Each structure stands twice: as structure tokens, then as C-alpha cells.
PDB file of C-alpha atoms and ligand atoms in Angstrom:
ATOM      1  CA  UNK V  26     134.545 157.784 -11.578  1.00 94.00           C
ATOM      2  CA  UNK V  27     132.498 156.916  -9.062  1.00 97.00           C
ATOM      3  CA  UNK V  28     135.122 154.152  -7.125  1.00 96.00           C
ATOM      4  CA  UNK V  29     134.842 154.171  -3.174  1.00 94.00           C
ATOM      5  CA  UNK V  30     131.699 155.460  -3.532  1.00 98.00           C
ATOM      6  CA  UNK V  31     127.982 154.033  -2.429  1.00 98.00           C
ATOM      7  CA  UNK V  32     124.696 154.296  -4.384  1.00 98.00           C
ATOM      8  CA  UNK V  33     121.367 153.867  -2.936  1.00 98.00           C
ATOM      9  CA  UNK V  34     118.785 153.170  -5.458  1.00 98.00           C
ATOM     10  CA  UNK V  35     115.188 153.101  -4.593  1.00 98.00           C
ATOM     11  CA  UNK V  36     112.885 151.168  -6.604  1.00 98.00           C
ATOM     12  CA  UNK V  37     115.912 149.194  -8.199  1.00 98.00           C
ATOM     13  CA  UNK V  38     114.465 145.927  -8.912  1.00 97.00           C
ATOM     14  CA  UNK V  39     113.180 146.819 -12.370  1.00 95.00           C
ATOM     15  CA  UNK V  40     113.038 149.266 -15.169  1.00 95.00           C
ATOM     16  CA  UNK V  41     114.818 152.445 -15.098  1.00 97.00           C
ATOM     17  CA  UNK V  42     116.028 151.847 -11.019  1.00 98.00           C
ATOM     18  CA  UNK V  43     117.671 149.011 -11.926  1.00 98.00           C
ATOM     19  CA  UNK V  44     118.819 150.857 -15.533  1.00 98.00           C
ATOM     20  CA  UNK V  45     120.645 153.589 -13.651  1.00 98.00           C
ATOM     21  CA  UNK V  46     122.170 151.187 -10.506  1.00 98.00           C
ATOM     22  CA  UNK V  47     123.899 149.240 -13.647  1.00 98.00           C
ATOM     23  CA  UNK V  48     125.168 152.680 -14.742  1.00 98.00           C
ATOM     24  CA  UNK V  49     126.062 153.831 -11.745  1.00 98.00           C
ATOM     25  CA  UNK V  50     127.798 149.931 -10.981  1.00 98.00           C
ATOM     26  CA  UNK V  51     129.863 150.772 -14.767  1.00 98.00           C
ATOM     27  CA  UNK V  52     131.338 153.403 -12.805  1.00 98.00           C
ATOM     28  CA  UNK V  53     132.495 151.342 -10.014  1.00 98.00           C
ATOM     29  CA  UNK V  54     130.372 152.643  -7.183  1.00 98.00           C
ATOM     30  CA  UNK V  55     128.718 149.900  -4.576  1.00 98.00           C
ATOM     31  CA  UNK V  56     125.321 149.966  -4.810  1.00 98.00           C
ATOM     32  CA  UNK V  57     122.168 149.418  -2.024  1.00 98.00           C
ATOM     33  CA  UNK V  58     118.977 148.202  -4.167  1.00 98.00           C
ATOM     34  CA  UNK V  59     115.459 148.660  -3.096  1.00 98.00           C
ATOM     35  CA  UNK V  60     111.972 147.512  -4.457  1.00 98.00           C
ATOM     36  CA  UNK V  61     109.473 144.340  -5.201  1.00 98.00           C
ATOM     37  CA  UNK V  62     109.692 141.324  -7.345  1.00 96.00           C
ATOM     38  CA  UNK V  63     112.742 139.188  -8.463  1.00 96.00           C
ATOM     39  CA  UNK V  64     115.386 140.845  -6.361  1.00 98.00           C
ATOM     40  CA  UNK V  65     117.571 137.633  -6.956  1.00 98.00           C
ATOM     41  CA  UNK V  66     117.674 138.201 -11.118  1.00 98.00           C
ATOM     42  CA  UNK V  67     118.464 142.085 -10.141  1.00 98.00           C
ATOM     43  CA  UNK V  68     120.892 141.618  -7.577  1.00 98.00           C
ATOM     44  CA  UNK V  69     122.685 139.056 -10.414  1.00 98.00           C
ATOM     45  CA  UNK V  70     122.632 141.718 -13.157  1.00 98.00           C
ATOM     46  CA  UNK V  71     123.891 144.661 -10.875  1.00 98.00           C
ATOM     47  CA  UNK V  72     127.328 141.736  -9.290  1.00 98.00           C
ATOM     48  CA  UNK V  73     128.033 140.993 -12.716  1.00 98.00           C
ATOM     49  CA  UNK V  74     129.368 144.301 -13.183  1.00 98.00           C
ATOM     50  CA  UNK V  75     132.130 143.775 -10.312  1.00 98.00           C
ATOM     51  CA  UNK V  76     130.625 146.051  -7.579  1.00 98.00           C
ATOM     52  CA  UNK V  77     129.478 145.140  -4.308  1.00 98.00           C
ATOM     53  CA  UNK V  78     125.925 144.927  -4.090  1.00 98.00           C
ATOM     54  CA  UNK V  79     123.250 144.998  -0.885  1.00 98.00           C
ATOM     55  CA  UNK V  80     119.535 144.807  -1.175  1.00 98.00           C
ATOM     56  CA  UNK V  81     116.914 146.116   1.224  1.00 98.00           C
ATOM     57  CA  UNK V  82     113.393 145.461   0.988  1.00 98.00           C
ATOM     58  CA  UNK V  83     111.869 148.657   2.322  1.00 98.00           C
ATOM     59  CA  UNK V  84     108.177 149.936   1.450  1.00 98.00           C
ATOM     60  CA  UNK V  85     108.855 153.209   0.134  1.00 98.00           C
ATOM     61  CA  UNK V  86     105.317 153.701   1.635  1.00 98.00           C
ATOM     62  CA  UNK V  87     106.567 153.423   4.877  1.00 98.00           C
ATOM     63  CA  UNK V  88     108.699 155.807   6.799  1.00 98.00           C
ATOM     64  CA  UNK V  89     109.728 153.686   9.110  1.00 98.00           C
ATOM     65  CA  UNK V  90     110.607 151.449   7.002  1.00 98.00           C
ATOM     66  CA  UNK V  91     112.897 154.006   4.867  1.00 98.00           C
ATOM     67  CA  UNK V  92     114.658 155.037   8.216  1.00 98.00           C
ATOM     68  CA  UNK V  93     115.573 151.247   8.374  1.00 98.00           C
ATOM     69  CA  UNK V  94     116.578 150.989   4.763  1.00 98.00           C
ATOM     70  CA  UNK V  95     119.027 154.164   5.282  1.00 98.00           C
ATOM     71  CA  UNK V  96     120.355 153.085   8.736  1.00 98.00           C
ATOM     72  CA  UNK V  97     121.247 149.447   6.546  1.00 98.00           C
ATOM     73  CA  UNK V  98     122.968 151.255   4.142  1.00 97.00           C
ATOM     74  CA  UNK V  99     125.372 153.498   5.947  1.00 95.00           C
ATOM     75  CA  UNK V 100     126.304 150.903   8.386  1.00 95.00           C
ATOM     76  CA  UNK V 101     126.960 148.659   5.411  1.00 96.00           C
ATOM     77  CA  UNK V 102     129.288 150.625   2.926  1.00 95.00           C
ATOM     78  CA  UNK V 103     129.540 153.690   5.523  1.00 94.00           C
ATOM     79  CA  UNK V 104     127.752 156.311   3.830  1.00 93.00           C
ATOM     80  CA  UNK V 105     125.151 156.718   1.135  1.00 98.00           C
ATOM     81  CA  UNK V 106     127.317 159.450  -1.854  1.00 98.00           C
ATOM     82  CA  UNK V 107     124.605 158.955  -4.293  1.00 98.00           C
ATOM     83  CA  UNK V 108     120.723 158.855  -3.714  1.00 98.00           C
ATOM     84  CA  UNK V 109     118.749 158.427  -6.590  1.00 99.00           C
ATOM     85  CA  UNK V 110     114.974 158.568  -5.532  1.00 99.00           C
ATOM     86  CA  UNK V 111     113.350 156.136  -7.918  1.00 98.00           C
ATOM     87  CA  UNK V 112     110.663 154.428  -6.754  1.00 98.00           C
ATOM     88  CA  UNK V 113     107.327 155.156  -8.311  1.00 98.00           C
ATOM     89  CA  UNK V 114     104.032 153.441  -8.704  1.00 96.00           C
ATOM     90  CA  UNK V 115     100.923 154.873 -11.204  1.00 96.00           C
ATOM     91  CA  UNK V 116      97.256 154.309 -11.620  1.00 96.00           C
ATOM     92  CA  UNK V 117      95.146 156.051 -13.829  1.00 95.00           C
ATOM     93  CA  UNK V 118      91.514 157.404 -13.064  1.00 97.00           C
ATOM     94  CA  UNK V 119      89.531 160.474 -13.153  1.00 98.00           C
ATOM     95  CA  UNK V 120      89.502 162.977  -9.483  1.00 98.00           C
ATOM     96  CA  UNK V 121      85.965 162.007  -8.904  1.00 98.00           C
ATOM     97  CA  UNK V 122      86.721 158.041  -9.492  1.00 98.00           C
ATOM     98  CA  UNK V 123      90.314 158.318  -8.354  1.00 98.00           C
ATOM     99  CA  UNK V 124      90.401 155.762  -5.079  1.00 98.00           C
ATOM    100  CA  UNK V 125      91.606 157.335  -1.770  1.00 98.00           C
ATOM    101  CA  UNK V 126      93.967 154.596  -1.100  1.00 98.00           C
ATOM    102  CA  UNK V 127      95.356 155.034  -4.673  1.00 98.00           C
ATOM    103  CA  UNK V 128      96.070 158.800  -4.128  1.00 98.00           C
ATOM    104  CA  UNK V 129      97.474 158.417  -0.684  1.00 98.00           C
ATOM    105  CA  UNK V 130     100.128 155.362  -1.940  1.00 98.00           C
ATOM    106  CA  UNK V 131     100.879 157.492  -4.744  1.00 98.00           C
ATOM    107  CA  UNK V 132     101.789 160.528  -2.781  1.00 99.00           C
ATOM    108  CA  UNK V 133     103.242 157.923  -0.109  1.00 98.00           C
ATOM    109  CA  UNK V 134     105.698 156.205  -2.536  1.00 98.00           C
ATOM    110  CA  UNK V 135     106.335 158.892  -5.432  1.00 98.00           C
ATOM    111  CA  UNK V 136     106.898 161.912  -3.411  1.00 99.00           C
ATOM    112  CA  UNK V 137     106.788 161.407   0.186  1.00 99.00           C
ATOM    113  CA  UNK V 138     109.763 158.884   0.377  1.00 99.00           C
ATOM    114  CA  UNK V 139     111.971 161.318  -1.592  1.00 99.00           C
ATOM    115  CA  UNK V 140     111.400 164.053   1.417  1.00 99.00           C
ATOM    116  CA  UNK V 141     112.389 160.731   3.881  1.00 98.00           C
ATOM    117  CA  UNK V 142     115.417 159.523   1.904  1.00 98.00           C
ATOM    118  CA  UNK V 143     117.012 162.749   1.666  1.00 98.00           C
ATOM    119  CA  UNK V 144     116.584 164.318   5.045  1.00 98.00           C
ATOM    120  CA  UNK V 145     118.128 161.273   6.119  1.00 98.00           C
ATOM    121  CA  UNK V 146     120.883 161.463   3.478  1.00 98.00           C
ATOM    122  CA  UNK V 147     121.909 164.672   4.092  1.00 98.00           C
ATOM    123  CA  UNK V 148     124.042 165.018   7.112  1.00 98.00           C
ATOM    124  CA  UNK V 149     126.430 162.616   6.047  1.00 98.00           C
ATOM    125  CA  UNK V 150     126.556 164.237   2.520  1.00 98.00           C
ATOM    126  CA  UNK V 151     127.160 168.049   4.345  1.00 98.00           C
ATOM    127  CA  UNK V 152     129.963 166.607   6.426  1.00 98.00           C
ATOM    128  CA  UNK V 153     131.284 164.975   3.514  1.00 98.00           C
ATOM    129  CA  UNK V 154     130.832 167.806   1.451  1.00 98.00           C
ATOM    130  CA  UNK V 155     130.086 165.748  -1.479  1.00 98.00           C
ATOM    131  CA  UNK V 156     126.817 164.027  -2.571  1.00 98.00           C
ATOM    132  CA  UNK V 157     124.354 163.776  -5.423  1.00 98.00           C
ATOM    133  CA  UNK V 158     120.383 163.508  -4.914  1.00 99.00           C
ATOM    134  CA  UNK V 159     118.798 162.454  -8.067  1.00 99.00           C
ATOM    135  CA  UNK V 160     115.180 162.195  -8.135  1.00 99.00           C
ATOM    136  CA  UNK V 161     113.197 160.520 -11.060  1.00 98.00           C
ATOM    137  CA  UNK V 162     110.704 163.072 -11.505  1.00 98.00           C
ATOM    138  CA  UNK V 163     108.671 162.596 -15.004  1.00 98.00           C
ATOM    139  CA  UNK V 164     107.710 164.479 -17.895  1.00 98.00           C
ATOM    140  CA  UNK V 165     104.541 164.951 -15.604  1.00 98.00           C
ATOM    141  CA  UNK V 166     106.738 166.823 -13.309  1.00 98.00           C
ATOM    142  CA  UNK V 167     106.492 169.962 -15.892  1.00 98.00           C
ATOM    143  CA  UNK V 168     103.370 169.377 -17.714  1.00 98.00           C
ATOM    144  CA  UNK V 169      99.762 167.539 -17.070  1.00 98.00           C
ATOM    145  CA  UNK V 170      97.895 164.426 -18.756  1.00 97.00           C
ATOM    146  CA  UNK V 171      94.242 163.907 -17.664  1.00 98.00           C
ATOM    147  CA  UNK V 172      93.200 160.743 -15.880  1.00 97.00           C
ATOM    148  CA  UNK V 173      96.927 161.299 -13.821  1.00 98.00           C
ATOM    149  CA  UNK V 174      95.936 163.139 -10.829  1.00 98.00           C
ATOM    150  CA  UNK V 175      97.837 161.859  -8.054  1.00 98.00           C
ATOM    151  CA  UNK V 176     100.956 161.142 -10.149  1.00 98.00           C
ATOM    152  CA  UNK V 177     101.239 164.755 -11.925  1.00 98.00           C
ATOM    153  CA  UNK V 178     100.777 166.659  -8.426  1.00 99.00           C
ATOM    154  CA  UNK V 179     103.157 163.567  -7.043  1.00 99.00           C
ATOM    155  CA  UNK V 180     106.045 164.437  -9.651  1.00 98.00           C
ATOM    156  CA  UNK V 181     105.305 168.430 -10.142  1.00 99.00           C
ATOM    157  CA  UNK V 182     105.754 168.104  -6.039  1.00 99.00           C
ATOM    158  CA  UNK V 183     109.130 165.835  -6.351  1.00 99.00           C
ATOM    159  CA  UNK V 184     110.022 169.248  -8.934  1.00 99.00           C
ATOM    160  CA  UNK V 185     109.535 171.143  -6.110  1.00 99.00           C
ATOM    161  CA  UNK V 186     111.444 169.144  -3.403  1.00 99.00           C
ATOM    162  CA  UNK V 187     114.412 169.221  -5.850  1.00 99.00           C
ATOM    163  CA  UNK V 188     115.054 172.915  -6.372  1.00 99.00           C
ATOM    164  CA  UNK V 189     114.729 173.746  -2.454  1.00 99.00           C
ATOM    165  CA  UNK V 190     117.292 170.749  -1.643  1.00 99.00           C
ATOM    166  CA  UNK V 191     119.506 172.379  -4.164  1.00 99.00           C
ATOM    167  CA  UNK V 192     118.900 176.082  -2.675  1.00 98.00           C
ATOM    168  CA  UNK V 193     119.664 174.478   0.731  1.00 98.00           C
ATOM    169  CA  UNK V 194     123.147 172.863  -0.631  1.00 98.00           C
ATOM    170  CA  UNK V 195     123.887 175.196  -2.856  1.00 98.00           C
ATOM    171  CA  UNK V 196     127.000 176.413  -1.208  1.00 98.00           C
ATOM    172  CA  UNK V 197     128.581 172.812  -0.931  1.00 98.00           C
ATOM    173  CA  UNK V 198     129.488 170.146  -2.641  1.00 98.00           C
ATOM    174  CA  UNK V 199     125.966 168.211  -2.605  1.00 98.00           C
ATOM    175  CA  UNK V 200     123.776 168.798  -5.566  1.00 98.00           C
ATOM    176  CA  UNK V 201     120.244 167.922  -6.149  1.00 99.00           C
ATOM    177  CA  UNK V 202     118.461 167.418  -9.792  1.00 99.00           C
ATOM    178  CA  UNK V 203     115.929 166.230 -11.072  1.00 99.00           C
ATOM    179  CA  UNK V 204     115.028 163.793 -14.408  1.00 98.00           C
ATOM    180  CA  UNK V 205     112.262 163.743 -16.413  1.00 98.00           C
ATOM    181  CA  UNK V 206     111.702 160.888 -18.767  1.00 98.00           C
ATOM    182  CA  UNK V 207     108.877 160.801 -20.927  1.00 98.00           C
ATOM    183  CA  UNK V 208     107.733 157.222 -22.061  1.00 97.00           C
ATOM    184  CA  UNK V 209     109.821 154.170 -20.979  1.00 97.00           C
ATOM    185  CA  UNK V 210     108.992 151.348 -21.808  1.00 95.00           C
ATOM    186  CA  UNK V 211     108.924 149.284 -18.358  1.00 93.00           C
ATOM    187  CA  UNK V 212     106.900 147.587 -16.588  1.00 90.00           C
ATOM    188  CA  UNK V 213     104.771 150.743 -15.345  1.00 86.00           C
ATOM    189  CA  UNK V 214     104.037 151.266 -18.995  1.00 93.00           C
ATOM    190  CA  UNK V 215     103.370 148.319 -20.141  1.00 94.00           C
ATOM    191  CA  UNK V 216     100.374 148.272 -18.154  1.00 93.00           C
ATOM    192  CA  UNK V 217      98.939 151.382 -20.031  1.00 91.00           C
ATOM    193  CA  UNK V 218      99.816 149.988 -23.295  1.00 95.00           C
ATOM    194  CA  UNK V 219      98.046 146.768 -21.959  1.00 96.00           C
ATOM    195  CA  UNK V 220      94.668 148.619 -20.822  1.00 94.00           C
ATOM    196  CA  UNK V 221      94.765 150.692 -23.834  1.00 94.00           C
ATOM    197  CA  UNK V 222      94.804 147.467 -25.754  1.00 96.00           C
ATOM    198  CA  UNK V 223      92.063 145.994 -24.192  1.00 96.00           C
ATOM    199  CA  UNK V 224      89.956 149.006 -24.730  1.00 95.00           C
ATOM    200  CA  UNK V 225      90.220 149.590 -28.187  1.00 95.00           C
ATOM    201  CA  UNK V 226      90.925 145.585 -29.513  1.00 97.00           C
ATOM    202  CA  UNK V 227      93.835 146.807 -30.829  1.00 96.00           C
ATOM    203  CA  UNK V 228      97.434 144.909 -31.009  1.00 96.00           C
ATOM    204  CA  UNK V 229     100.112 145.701 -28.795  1.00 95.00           C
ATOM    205  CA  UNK V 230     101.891 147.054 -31.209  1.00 95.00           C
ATOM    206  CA  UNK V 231      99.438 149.619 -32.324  1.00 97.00           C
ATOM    207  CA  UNK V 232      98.811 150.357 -28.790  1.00 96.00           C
ATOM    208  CA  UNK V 233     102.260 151.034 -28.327  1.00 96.00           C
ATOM    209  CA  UNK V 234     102.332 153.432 -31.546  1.00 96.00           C
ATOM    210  CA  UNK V 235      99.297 155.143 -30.351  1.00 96.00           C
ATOM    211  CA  UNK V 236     100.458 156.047 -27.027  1.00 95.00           C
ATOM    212  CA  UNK V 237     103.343 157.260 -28.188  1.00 96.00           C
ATOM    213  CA  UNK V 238     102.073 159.209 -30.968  1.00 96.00           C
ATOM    214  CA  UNK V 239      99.646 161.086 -28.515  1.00 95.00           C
ATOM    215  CA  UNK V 240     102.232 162.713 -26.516  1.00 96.00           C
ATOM    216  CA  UNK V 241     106.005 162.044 -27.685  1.00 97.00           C
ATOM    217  CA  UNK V 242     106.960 163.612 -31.387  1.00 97.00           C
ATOM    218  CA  UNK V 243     110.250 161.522 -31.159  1.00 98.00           C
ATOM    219  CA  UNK V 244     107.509 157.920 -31.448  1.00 97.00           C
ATOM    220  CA  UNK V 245     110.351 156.481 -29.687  1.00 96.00           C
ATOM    221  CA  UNK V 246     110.807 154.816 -25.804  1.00 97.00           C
ATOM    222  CA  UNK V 247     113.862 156.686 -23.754  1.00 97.00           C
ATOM    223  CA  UNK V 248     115.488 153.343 -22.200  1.00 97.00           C
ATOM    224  CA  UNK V 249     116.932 152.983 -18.986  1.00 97.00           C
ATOM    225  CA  UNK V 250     120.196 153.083 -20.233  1.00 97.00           C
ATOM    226  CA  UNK V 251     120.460 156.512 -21.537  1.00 98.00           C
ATOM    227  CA  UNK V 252     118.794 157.546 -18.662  1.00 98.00           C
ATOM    228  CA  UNK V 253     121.299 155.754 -16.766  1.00 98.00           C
ATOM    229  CA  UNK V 254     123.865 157.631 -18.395  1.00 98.00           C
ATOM    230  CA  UNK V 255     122.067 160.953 -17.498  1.00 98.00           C
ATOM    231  CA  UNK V 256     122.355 160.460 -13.511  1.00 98.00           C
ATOM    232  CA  UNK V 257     126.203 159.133 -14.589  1.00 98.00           C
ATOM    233  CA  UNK V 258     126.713 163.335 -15.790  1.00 98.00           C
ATOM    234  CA  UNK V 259     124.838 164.044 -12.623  1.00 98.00           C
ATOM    235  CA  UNK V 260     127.192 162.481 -10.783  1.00 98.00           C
ATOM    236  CA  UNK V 261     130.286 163.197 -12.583  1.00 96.00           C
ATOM    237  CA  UNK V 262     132.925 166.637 -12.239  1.00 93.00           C
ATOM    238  CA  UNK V 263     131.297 168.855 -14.723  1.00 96.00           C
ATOM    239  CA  UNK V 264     128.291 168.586 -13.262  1.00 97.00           C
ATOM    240  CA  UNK V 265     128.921 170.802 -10.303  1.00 97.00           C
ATOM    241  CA  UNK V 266     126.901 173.592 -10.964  1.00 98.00           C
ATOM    242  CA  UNK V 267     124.413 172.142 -12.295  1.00 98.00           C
ATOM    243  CA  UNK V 268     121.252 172.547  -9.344  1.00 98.00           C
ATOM    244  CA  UNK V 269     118.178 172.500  -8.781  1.00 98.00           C
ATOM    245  CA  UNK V 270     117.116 171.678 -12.708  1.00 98.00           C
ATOM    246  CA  UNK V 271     114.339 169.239 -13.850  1.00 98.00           C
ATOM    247  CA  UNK V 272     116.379 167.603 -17.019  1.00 98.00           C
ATOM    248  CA  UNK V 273     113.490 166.266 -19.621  1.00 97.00           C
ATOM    249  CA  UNK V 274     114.506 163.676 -21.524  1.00 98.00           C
ATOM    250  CA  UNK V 275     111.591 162.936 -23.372  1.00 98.00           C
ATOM    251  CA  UNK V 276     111.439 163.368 -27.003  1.00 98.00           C
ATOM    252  CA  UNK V 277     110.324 166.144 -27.523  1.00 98.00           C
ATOM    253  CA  UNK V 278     107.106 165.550 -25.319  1.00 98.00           C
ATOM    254  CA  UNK V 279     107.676 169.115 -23.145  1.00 98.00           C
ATOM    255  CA  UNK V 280     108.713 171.240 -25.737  1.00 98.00           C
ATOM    256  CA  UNK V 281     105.212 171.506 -28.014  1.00 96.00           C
TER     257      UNK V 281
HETATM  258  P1  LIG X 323     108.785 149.847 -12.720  1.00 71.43           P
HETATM  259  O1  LIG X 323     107.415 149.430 -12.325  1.00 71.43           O
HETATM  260  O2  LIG X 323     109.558 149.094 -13.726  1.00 71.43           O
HETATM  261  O3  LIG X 323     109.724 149.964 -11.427  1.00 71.43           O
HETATM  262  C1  LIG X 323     109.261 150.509 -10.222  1.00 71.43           C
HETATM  263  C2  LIG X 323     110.199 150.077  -9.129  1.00 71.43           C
HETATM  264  O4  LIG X 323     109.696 150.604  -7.894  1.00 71.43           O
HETATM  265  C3  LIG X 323     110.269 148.561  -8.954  1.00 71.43           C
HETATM  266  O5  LIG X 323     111.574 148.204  -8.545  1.00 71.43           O
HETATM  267  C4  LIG X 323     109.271 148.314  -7.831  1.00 71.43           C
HETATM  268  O6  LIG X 323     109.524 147.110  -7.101  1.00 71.43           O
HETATM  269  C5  LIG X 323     109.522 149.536  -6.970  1.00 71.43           C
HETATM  270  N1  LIG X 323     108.455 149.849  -6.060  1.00 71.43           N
HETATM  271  C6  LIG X 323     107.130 150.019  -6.320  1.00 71.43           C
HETATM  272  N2  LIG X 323     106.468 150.268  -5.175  1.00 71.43           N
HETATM  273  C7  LIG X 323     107.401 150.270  -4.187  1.00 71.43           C
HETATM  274  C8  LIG X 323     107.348 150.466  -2.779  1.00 71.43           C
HETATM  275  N3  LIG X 323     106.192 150.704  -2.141  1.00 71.43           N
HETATM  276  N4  LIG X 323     108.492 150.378  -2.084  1.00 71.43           N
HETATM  277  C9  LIG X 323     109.664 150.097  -2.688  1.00 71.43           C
HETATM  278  N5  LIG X 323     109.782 149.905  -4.019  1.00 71.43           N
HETATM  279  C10 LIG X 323     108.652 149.992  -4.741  1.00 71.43           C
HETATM  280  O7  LIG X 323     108.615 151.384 -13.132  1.00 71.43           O
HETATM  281  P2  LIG X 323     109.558 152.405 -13.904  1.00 71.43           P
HETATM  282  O8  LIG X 323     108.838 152.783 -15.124  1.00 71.43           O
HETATM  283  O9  LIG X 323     110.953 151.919 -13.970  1.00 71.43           O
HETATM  284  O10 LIG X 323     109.467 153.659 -12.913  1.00 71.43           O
HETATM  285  C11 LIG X 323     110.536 154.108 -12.127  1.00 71.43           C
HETATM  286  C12 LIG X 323     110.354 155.593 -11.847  1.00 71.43           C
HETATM  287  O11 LIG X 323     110.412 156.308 -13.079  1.00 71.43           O
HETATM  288  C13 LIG X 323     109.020 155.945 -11.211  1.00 71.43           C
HETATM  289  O12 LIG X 323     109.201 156.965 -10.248  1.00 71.43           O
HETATM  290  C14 LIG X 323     108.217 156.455 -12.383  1.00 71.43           C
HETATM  291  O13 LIG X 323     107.213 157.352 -11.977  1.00 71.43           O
HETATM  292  C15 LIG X 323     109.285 157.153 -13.173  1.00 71.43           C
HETATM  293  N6  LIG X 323     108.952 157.360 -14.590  1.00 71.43           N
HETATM  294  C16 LIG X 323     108.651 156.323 -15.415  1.00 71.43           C
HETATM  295  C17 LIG X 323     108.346 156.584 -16.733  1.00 71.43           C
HETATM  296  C18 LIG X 323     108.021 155.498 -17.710  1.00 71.43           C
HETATM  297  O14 LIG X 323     107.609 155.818 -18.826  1.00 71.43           O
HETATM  298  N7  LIG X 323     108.221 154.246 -17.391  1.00 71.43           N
HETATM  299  C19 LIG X 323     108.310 157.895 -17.197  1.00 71.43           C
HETATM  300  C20 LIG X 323     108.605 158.921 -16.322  1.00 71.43           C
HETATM  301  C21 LIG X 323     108.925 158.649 -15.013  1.00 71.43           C
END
């Protein structure tokens, strides 16, 4: 389905990045990765599925540094079709402890970049008349958590940045949309389940069951892969019309 065509990936290195640039790969488009840590191990998982695959090691913190990272990947497969705006860091405090540095990275990497990526996107898309902007929101783009401050007004913002793209497409064939996974278990959450481990002397696995069981009525972890297969819609023919929308896929977490 999506043969000929490129798919830039921020944040694609790990968990549910790397999750939707193998579904995306499954349906034959070439794909740009982006992000930290073993790039080699995620560049061999993304090849295996016969696609051609190019890695850029932007900050997502740094605009300069995302002008580079698009400029890379339309010179090297042409044009970027698909952007899915992925890249996302946490850290959990209260406002009056919540560290200035903290707040500004997280509005930096989980909202900012998303406003970078896709002004720089779009032109190409509009003279194309055909894109698709997918941006990883979170469950915490529609609803709060405390302790969350500068990731809920992050992904409530990326909410936001999705439904004027669409208005500003809506007339052609780009499309903008936005997904909202509850808990996945990745490396982002591990770290939660980890700290709220440590501060009750509880097992993993009871940490695990607890953290589900505060917020998510389905006690189950979306994965990557379905999620994956949610941008793969997104991307696909019937999906057309569909604009502007902030997709939960969550378990139920939104709906109480
Ligand atoms: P993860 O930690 O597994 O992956 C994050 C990715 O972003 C990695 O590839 C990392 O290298 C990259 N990254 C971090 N800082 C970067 C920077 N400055 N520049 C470039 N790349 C950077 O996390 P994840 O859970 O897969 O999260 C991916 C996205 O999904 C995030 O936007 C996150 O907010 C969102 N999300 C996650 C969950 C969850 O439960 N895991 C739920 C809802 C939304």
C-alpha cells in the first residue's frame, strides 16, 4: 500500500516509533528513523523487512537540528509522504517541584518538534497533494494525571496542533490525526513501573498491575504493533476523511 512511498519516523529507535516504522516498512514504504540509543539493532529490525532504510540522529530538541533531519530526508528518498511525529520524553513531578529544564525539554521535544517537522513537511505534501501527519499524542492529550504537568499540556497542545493542520489541509489530499495510546509498555514506562516499585517495595509485577489498574479498565498494555497498525489505516484509502481526530486507543482509560 504504501510502495514508492517515504516515512519519516521521529523517535524510531525504540518502543512504539520503531513499532509503527516496522508497520509502515510491512507496507513497503522506505523509511527515515530518528532518536537515541542502539540505532544499529533498529536500523537491523526495520532492513529485515525489505525496505530501504536511513537514519538521522537529530535532537528533536533542536530546531536546527530538525531542519537538518528534514533537508536529509527529502534529498535522500525525494520527499517525506508520511510524518509520524513520535518522539516523546516524560518526567514526573509536582508544578512547584517540576524542574525548569524538565518542562522546557518536554515542551521542546513532545510538542515543539511536531510544529517544526510539519511546517517543513508540508509544501512538498500540498504540491503532491498527498501526505499523512500522524502525531503520537497520548491518552494525556484528552484527559489529565497529576504529577504530569509538562507532558499533559505537551500532548493536549500536540491535540491542538493536529486539528488546525487538518483545517488547513482539509481541502487536499494531506490529512493530519492524531493517536492516543494509553499505557505501553516501553521503555518510557518502564521507568514508572520501576519508581513505583521502589516506592512501595513492591515486585515488578505488582507494580505493573497497579499502574494499570489505576487508570486502564482493560489491565492490559496497547503494544506497538497494534498501534502500528492504527497509523497503517491512517495511511491507507479509506482513511481520507478522516481529519483532525485524536484516535484513543487505550482501554478504556478515556471513556470512564
Ligand atoms: P521510548 O522511550 O521507548 O521511545 C522514545 C523515542 O524517542 C526513542 O527512540 C528515543 O531515542 C527518542 N527520543 C527521546 N528524546 C529524543 C530527542 N531529544 N530527539 C530525538 N529522539 C528522541 O518511548 P515510547 O513509550 O515509545 O514513546 C513514544 C511516544 O509515544 C512519545 O511521544 C510518548 O509520549 C508517546 N506515548 C507513550 C505511551 C506509553 O505508555 N509508552 C503512552 C502514550 C503516548
Amino acid at each position: 500500500m504504501l510502495a514508492r512511498k517515504t516515512a519519516l519516523v521521529t523517535g524510531s529507535t525504540s518502543g512504539i516509533g520503531l513499532g509503527i516504522a516496522k508497520a509502515l516498512a510491512r507496507q513497503g514504504a522506505d523509511i527515515v528513523l530518528n532518536g537515541f540509543g542502539d540505532v544499529e539493532a533498529a536500523k537491523a529490525e526495520v532492513q529485515a523487512l525489505g525496505v530501504k532504510v536511513a537514519y538521522h540522529g537529530a535532537d528533536m530538541s533542536k530546531p536546527a537540528e530538525i531542519e537538518d533531519l528534514m533537508a536529509f530526508a527529502a534529498s535522500t528518498f525525494g520527499r517525506v509522504d508520511v510524518l509520524v511525529n513520535n518522539a516523546g520524553i516524560q518526567h514526573v513531578a509536582k508544578v512547584e517541584n517540576f524542574p525548569v529544564e524538565r518542562w522546557d525539554a518536554i515542551i521542546a521535544i513532545n510538542l515543539s518538534s511536531a510544529f517544526h517537522t510539519t511546517r517543513l513537511a508540508l509544501p512538498a505534501m500540498r504540491q503532491a497533494n498527498w501526505g499523512r501527519i500522524i502525531n503520537i499524542a497520548s491518552v494525556h492529550g484528552l484527559v489529565g494525571s497529576a504529577e504530569k504537568s509538562a507532558y499533559v499540556a505537551a500532548k493536549h497542545g500536540i491535540v491542538g496542533l493536529t486539528k488546525v493542520t487538518a483545517l488547513e489541509t482539509a481541502t487536499t489530499g494531506v490529512t493530519c490525526n492524531a493517536i492516543c495510546p494509553g499505557w505501553v509498555l516501553t521503555p518510557l514506562v518502564q521507568k514508572q513501573v520501576d519508581a513505583r516499585a521502589a516506592a512501595l517495595g513492591v515486585s515488578n509485577e505488582e507494580a505493573t498491575r497497579l499502574l494499570l489498574g489505576e487508570k486502564e479498565p482493560s489491565m492490559q498494555f496497547t503494544t506497538p504493533d497494534e498501534l502500528g497498525e492504527l497509523a497503517v489505516f491512517l495511511c491507507g484509502p479509506a482513511s481520507g476523511n478522516v481529519r483532525g481526530v485524536a484516535w484513543n486507543m487505550d482501554g478504556g482509560w478515556a471513556a470512564q
